[in-house]
Coordinates of N, CA and C and ligand atoms in Angstrom, one line a residue:
X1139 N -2.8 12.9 -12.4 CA -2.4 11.6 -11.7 C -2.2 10.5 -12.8
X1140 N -1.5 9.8 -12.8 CA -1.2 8.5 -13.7 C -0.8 7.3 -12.7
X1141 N -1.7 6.3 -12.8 CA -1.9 5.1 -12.0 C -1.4 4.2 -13.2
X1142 N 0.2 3.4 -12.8 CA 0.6 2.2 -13.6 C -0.2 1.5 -12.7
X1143 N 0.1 0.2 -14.2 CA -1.7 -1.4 -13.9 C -1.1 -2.2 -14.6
X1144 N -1.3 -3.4 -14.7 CA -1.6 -4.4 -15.4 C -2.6 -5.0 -15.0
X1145 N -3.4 -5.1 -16.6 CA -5.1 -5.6 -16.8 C -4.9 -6.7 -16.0
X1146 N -6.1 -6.7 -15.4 CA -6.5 -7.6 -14.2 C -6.0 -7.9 -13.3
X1147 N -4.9 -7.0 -12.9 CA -4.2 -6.8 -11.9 C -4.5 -6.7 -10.5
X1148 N -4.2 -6.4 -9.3 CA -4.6 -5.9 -8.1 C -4.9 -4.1 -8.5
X1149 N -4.0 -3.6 -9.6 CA -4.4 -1.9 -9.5 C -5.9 -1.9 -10.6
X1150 N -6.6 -3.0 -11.0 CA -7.7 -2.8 -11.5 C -8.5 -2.1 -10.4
X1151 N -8.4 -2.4 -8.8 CA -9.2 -2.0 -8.0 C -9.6 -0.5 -7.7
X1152 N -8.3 0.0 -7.9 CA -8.0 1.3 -7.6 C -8.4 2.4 -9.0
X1153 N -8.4 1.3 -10.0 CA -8.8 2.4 -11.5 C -9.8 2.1 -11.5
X1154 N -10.8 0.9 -10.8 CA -12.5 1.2 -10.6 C -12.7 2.5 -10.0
X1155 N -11.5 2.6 -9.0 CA -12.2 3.6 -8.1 C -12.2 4.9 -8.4
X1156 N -11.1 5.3 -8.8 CA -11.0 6.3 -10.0 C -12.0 6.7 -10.6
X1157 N -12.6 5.5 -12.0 CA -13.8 5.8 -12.7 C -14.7 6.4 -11.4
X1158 N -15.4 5.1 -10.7 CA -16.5 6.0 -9.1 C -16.2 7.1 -8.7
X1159 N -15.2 7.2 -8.4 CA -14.9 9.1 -7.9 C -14.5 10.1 -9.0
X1160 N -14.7 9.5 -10.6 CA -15.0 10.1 -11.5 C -13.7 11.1 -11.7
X1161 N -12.6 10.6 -11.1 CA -11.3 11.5 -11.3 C -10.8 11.4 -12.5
X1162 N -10.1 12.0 -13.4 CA -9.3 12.4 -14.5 C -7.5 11.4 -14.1
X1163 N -8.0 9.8 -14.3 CA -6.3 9.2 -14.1 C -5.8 8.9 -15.3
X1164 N -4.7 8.8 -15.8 CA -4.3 9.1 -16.9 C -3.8 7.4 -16.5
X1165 N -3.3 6.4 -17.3 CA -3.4 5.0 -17.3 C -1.6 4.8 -18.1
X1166 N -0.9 3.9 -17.2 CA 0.2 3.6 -18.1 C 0.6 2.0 -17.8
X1167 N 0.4 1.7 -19.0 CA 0.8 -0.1 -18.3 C 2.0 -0.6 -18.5
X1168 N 2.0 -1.2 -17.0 CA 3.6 -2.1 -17.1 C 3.5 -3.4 -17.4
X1169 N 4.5 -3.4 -17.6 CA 4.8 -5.1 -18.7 C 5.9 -5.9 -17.6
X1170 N 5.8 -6.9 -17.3 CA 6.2 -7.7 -16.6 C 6.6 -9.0 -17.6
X1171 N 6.4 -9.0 -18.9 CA 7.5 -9.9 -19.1 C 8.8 -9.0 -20.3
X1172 N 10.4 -9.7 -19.5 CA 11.0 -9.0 -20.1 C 11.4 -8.0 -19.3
X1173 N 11.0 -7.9 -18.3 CA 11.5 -7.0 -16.8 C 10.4 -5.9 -17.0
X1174 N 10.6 -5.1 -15.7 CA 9.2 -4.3 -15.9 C 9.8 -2.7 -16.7
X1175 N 8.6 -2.7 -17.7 CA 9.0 -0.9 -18.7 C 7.5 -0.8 -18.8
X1176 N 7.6 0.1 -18.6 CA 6.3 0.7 -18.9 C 5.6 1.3 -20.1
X1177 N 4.9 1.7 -20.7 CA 4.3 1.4 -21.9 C 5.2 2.7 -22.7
X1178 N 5.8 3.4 -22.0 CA 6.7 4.6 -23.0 C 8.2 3.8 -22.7
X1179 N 8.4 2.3 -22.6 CA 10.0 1.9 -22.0 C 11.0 2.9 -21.1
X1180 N 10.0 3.3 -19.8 CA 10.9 3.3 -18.4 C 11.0 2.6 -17.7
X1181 N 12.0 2.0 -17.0 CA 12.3 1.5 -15.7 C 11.2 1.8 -15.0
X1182 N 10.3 0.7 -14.6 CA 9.3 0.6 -13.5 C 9.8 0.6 -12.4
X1183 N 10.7 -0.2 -12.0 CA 12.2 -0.6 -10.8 C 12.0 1.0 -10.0
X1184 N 12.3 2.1 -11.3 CA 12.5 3.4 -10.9 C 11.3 4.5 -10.4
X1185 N 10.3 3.8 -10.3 CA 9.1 4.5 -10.0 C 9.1 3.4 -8.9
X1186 N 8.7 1.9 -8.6 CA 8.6 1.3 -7.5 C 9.1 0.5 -7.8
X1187 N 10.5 0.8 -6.5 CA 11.3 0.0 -6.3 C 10.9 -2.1 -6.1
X1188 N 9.7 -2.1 -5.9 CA 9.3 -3.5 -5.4 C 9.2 -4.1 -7.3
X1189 N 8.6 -3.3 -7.7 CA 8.3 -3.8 -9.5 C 6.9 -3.9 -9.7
X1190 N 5.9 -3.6 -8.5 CA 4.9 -4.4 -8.3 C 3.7 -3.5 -8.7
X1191 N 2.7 -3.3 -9.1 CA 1.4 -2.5 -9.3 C 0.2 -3.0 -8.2
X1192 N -0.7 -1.8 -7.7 CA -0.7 -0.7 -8.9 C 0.4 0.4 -8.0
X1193 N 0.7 1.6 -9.0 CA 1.3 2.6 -7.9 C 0.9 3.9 -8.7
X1194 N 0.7 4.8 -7.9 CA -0.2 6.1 -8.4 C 0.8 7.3 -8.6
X1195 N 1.0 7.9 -9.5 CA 2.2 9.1 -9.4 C 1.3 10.2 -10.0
X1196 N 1.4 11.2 -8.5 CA 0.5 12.6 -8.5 C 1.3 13.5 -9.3
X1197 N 0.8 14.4 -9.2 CA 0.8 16.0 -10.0 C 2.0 16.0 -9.7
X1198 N 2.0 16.1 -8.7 CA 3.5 16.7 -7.9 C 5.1 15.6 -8.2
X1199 N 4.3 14.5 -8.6 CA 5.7 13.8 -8.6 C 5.5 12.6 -8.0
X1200 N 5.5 13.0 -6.5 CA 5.2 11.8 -5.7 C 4.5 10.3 -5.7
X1201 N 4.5 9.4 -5.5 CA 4.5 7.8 -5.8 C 4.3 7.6 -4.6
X1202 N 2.6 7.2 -5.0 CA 2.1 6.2 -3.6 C 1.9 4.4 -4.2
X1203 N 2.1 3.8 -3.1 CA 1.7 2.6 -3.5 C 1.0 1.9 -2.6
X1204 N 0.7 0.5 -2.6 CA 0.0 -0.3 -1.5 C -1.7 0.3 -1.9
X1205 N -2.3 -1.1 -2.7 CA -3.1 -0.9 -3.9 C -4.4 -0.1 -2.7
X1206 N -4.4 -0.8 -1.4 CA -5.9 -0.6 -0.5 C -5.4 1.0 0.1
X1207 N -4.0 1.7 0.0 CA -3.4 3.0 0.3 C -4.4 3.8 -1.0
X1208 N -3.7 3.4 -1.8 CA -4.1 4.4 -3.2 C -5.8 4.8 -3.3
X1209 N -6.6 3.0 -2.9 CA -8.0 3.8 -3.0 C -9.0 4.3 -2.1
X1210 N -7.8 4.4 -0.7 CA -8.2 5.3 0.6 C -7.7 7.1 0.6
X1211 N -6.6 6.9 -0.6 CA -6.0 8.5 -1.1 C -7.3 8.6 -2.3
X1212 N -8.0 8.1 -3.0 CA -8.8 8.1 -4.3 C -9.6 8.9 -3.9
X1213 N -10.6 8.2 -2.9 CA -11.4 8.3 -2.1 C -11.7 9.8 -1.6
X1214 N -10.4 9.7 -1.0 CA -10.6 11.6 -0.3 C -10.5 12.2 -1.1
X1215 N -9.9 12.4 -2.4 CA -10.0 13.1 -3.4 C -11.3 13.7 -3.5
X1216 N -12.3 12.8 -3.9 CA -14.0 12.7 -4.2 C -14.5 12.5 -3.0
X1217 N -14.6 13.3 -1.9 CA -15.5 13.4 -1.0 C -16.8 12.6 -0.7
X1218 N -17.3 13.7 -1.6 CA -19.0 13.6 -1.4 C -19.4 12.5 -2.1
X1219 N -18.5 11.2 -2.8 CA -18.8 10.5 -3.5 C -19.1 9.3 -2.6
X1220 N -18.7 10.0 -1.1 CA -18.6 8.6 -0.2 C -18.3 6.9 -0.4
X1221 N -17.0 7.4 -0.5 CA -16.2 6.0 -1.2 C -16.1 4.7 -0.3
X1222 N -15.6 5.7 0.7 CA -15.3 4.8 2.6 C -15.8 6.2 3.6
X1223 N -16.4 4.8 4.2 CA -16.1 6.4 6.1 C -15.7 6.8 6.2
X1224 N -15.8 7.8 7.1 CA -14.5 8.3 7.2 C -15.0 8.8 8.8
X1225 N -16.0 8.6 9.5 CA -16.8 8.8 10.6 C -17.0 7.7 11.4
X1226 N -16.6 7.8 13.0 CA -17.5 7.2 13.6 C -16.7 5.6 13.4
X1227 N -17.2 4.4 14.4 CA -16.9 3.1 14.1 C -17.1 2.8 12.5
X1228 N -17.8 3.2 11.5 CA -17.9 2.4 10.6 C -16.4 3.3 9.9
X1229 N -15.9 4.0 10.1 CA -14.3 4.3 9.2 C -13.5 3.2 9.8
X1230 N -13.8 2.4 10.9 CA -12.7 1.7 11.5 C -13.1 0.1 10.7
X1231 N -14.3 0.5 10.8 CA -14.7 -0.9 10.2 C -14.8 -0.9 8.6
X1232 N -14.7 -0.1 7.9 CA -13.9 0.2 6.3 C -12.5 0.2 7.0
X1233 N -11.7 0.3 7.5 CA -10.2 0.0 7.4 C -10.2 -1.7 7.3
X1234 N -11.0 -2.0 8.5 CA -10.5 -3.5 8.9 C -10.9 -4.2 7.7
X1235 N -12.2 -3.9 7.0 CA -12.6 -4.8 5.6 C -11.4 -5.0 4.7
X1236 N -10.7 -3.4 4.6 CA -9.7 -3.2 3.8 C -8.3 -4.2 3.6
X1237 N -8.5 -4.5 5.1 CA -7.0 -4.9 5.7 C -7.2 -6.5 5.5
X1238 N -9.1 -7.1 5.1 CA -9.0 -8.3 5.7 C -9.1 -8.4 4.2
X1239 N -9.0 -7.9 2.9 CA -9.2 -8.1 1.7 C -7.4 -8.0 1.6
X1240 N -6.5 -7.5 1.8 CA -5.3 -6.9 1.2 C -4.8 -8.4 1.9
X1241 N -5.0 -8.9 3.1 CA -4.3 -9.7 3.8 C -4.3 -11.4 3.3
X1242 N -5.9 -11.2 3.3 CA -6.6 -12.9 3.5 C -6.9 -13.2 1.6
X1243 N -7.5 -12.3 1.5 CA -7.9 -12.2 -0.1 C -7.0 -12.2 -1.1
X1244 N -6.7 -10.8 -1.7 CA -5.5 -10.8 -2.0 C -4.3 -11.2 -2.3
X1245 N -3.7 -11.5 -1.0 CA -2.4 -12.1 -1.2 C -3.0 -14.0 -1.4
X1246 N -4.2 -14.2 -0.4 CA -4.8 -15.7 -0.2 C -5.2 -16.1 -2.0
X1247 N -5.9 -15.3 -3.1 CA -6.2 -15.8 -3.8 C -4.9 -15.9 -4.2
X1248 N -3.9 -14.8 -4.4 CA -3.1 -13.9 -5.5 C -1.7 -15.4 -5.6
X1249 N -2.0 -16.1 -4.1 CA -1.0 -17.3 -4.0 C -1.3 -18.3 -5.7
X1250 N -2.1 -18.1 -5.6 CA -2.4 -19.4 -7.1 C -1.2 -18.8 -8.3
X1251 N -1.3 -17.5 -8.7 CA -0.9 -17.2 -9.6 C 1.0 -17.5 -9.5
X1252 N 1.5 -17.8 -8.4 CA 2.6 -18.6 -8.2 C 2.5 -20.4 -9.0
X1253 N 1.3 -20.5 -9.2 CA 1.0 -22.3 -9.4 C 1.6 -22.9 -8.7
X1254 N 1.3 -23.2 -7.3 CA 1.8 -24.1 -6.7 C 1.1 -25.3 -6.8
X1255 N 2.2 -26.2 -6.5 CA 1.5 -27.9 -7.0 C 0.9 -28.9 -5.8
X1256 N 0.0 -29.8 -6.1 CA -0.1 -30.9 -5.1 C -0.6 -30.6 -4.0
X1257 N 0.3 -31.0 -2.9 CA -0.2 -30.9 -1.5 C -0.7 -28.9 -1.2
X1258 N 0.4 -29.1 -1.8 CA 0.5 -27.2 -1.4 C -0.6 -26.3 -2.1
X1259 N -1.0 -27.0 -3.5 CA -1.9 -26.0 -4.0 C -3.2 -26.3 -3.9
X1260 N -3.8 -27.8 -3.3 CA -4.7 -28.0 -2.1 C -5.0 -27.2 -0.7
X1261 N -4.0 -26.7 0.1 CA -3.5 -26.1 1.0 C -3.9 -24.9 0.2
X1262 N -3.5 -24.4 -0.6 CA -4.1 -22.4 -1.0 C -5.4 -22.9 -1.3
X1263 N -6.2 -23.6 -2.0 CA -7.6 -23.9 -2.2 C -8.5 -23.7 -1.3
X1264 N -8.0 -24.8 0.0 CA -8.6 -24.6 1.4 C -8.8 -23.2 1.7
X1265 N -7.7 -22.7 1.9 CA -7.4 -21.4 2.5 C -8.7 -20.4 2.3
X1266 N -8.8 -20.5 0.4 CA -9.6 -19.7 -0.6 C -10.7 -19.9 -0.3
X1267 N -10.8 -21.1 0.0 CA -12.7 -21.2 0.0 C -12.8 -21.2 1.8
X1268 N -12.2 -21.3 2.8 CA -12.4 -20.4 4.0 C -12.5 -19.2 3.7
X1269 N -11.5 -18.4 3.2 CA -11.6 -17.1 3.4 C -12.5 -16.4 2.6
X1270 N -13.5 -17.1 1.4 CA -14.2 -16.9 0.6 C -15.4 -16.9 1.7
X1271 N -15.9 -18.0 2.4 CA -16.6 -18.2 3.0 C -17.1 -16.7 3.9
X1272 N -15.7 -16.8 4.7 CA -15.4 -15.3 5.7 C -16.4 -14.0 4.7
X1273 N -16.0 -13.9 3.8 CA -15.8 -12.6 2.8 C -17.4 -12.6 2.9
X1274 N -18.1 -13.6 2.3 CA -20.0 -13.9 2.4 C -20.2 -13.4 4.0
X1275 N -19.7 -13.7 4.6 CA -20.5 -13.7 6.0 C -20.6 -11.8 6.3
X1276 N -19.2 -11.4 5.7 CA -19.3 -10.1 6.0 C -20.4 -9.2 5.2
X1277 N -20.9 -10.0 3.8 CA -22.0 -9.1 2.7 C -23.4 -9.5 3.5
X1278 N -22.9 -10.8 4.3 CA -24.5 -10.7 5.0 C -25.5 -10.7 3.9
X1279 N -26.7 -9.9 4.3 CA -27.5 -9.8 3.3 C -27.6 -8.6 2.3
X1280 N -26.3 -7.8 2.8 CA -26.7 -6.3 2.1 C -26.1 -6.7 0.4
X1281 N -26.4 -5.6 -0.3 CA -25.5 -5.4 -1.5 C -24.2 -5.4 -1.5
X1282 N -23.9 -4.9 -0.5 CA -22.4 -4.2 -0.6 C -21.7 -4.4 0.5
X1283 N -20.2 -5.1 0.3 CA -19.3 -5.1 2.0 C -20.0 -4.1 3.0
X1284 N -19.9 -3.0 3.0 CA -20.2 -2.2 4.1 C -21.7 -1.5 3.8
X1285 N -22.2 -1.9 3.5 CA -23.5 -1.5 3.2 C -24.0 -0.6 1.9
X1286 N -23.4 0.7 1.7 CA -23.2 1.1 0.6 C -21.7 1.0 -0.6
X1287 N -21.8 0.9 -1.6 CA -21.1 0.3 -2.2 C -19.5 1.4 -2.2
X1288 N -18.6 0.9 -1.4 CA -17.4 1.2 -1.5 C -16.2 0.8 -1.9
X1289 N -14.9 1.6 -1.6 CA -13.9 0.5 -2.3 C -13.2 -0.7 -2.0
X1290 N -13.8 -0.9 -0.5 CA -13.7 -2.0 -0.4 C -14.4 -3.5 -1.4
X1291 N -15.3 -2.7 -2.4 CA -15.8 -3.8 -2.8 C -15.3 -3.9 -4.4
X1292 N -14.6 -2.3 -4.6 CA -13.8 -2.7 -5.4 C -12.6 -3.6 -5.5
X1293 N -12.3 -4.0 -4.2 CA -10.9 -4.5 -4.4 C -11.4 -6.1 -4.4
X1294 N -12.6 -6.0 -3.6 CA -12.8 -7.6 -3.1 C -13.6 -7.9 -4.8
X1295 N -14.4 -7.5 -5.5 CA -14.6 -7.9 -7.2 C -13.1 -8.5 -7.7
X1296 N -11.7 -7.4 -7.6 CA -11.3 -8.3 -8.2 C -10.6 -9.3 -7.8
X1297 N -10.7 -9.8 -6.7 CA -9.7 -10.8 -6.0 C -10.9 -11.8 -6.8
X1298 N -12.4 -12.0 -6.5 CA -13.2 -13.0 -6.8 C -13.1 -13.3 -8.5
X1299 N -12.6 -11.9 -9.3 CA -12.5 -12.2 -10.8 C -11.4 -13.1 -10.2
X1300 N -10.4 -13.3 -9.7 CA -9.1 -14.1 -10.1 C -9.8 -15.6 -9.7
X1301 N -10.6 -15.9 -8.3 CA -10.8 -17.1 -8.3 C -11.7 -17.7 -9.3
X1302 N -12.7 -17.0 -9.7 CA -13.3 -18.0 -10.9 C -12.6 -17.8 -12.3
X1303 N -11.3 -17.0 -12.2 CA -10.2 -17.7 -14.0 C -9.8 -19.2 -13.0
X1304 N -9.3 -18.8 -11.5 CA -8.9 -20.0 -11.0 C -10.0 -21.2 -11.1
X1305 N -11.1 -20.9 -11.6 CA -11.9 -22.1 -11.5 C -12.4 -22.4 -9.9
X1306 N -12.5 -21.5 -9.1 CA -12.6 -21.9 -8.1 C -14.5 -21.0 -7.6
X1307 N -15.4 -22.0 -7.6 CA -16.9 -21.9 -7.5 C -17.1 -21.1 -6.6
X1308 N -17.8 -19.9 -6.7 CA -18.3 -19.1 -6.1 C -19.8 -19.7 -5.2
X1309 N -19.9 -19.2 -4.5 CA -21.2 -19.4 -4.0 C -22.3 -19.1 -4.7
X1310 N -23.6 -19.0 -4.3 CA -24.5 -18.2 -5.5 C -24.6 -16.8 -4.7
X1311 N -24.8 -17.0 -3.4 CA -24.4 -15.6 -2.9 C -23.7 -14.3 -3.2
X1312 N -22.1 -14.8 -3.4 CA -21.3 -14.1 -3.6 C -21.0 -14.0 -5.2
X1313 N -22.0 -15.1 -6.3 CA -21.4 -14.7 -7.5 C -22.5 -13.7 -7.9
X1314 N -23.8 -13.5 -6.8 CA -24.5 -12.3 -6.9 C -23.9 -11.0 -6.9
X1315 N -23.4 -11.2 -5.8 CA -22.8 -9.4 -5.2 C -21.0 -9.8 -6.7
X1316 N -20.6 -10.2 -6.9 CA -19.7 -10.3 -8.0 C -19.9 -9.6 -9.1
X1317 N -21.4 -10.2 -9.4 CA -22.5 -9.6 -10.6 C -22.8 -8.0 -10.6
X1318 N -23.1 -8.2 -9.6 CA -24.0 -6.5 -8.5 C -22.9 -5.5 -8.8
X1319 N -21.7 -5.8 -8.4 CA -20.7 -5.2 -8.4 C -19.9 -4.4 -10.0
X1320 N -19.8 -6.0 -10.6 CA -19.4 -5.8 -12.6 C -20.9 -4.9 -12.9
X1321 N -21.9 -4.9 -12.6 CA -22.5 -4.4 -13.0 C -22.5 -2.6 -13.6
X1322 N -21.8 -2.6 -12.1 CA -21.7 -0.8 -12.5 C -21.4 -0.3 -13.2
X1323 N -21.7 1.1 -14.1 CA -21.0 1.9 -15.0 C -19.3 2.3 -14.7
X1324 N -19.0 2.2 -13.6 CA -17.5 2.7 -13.5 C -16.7 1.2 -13.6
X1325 N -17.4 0.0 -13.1 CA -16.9 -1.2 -13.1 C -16.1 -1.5 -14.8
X1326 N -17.5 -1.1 -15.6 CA -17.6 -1.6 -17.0 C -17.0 -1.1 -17.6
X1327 N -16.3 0.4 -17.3 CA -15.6 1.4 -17.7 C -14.2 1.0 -17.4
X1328 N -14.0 0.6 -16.3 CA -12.4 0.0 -16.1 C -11.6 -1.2 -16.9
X1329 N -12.4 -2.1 -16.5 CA -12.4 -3.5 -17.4 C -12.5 -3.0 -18.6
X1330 N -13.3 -2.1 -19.5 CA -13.1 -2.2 -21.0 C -11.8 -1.3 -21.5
X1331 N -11.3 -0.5 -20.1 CA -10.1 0.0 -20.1 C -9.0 -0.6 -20.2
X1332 N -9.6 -1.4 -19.7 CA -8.0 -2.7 -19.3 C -8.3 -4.2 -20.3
X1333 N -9.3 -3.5 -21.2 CA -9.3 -4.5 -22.4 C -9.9 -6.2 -21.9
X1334 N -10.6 -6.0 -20.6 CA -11.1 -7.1 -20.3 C -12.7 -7.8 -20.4
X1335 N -12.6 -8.7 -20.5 CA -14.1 -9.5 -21.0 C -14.5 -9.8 -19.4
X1336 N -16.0 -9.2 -19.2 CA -17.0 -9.2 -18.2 C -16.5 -10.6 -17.9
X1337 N -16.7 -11.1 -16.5 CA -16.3 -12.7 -16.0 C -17.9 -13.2 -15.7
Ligands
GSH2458 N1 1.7 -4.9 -1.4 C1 1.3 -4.5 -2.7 C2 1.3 -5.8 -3.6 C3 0.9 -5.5 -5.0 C4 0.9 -6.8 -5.8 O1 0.9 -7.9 -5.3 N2 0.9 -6.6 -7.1 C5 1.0 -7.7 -8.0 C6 -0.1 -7.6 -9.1 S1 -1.7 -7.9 -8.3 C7 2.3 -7.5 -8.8 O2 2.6 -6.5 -9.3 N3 3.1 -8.6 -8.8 C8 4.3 -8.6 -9.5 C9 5.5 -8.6 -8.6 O3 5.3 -8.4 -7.4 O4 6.6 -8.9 -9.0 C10 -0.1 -3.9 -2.7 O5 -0.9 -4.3 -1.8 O6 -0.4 -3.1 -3.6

């Protein structure tokens, strides 16, 4: 498998997950300035049409994308690693975490990196620290979004790495479970993969 990324990307989430389910991904980065080529100069365009990371290209050829898709395909790969549910209300409720990180998170932090100005970039701030707020209510008091540590909480680490580059204050709550999270050996293993300094 080969998972295109760019470091600190949204597909950081999915090459944590990778390391966790201890799969063999082979790593190719796309470059986004200068149009997108990928680190041997192919058309990215031609693997995903959108231009966008991360996107995972199996054995076979095939190209999945949709970064919270990729580390629900990760996942089943590594079973017994128990990544997400897969049982019972709590698989439904690892979907919805999934859905409310890709939705609210994600795209909510991922708005800054547009820099919007003034009124408007007041307006994504708000947004960020509601939906920041939301995100604490769901860790509750456990370690981990859903109790034990899944990829849901891979993806939600890196949405929170983007708000504190954004300067935007974590709770002490949540810059716990942040911590809890970088802590891991697969965490530490991605990031120094992707050439990144601990946040
Ligand atoms: N819907 C996609 C969006 C992925 C996405 O927003 N990727 C960003 C990086 S975090 C990107 O590649 N942006 C560049 C672009 O879309 O042109 C997903 O959930 O995976």
């Amino acid at each position: 498998m080969k998972l295109y990324y760019a470091p600190g990307a949204c597909s950081l989430a999915p090459h944590i997950v990778a390391k966790e389910a201890g799969l063999a991904v082979e790593l190719d980065k796309v470059s986004f300035a200068g149009g997108r080529k990928t680190q041997n100069g192919e058309d990215f365009y031609a693997i995903n049409p959108q231009g966008a990371v991360p996107a995972l290209q199996l054995d076979s050829g095939e190209v999945l994308t949709e970064a919270q898709v990729l580390m629900q395909y990760l996942a089943a790969q590594a079973p017994e690693k128990k990544l997400l549910p897969t049982e019972g209300f709590a698989k439904w409720h690892g979907l919805e975490t999934l859905n409310f990180i890709a939705t609210e998170l994600h795209k909510g932090v991922g708005a800054l990196f547009k820099n919007p100005q003034g009124d408007a970039r007041e307006a994504v701030i708000a947004n960020i620290k509601n939906r920041l707020g939301l995100l604490a209510g769901k860790i509750s008091d456990r370690p981990y979004l859903l109790g034990e540590f899944s990829v849901a909480d891979a993806y939600a680490f890196v949405t929170l790495r983007w708000a504190k580059a954004f300067k935007i204050d974590l709770s002490p709550a949540l810059e716990a479970y942040f911590q809890r999270v970088q802590a891991r050996p697969a965490v530490q293993a991605a990031l120094a993969a992707e050439g990144l300094p601990a946040g």
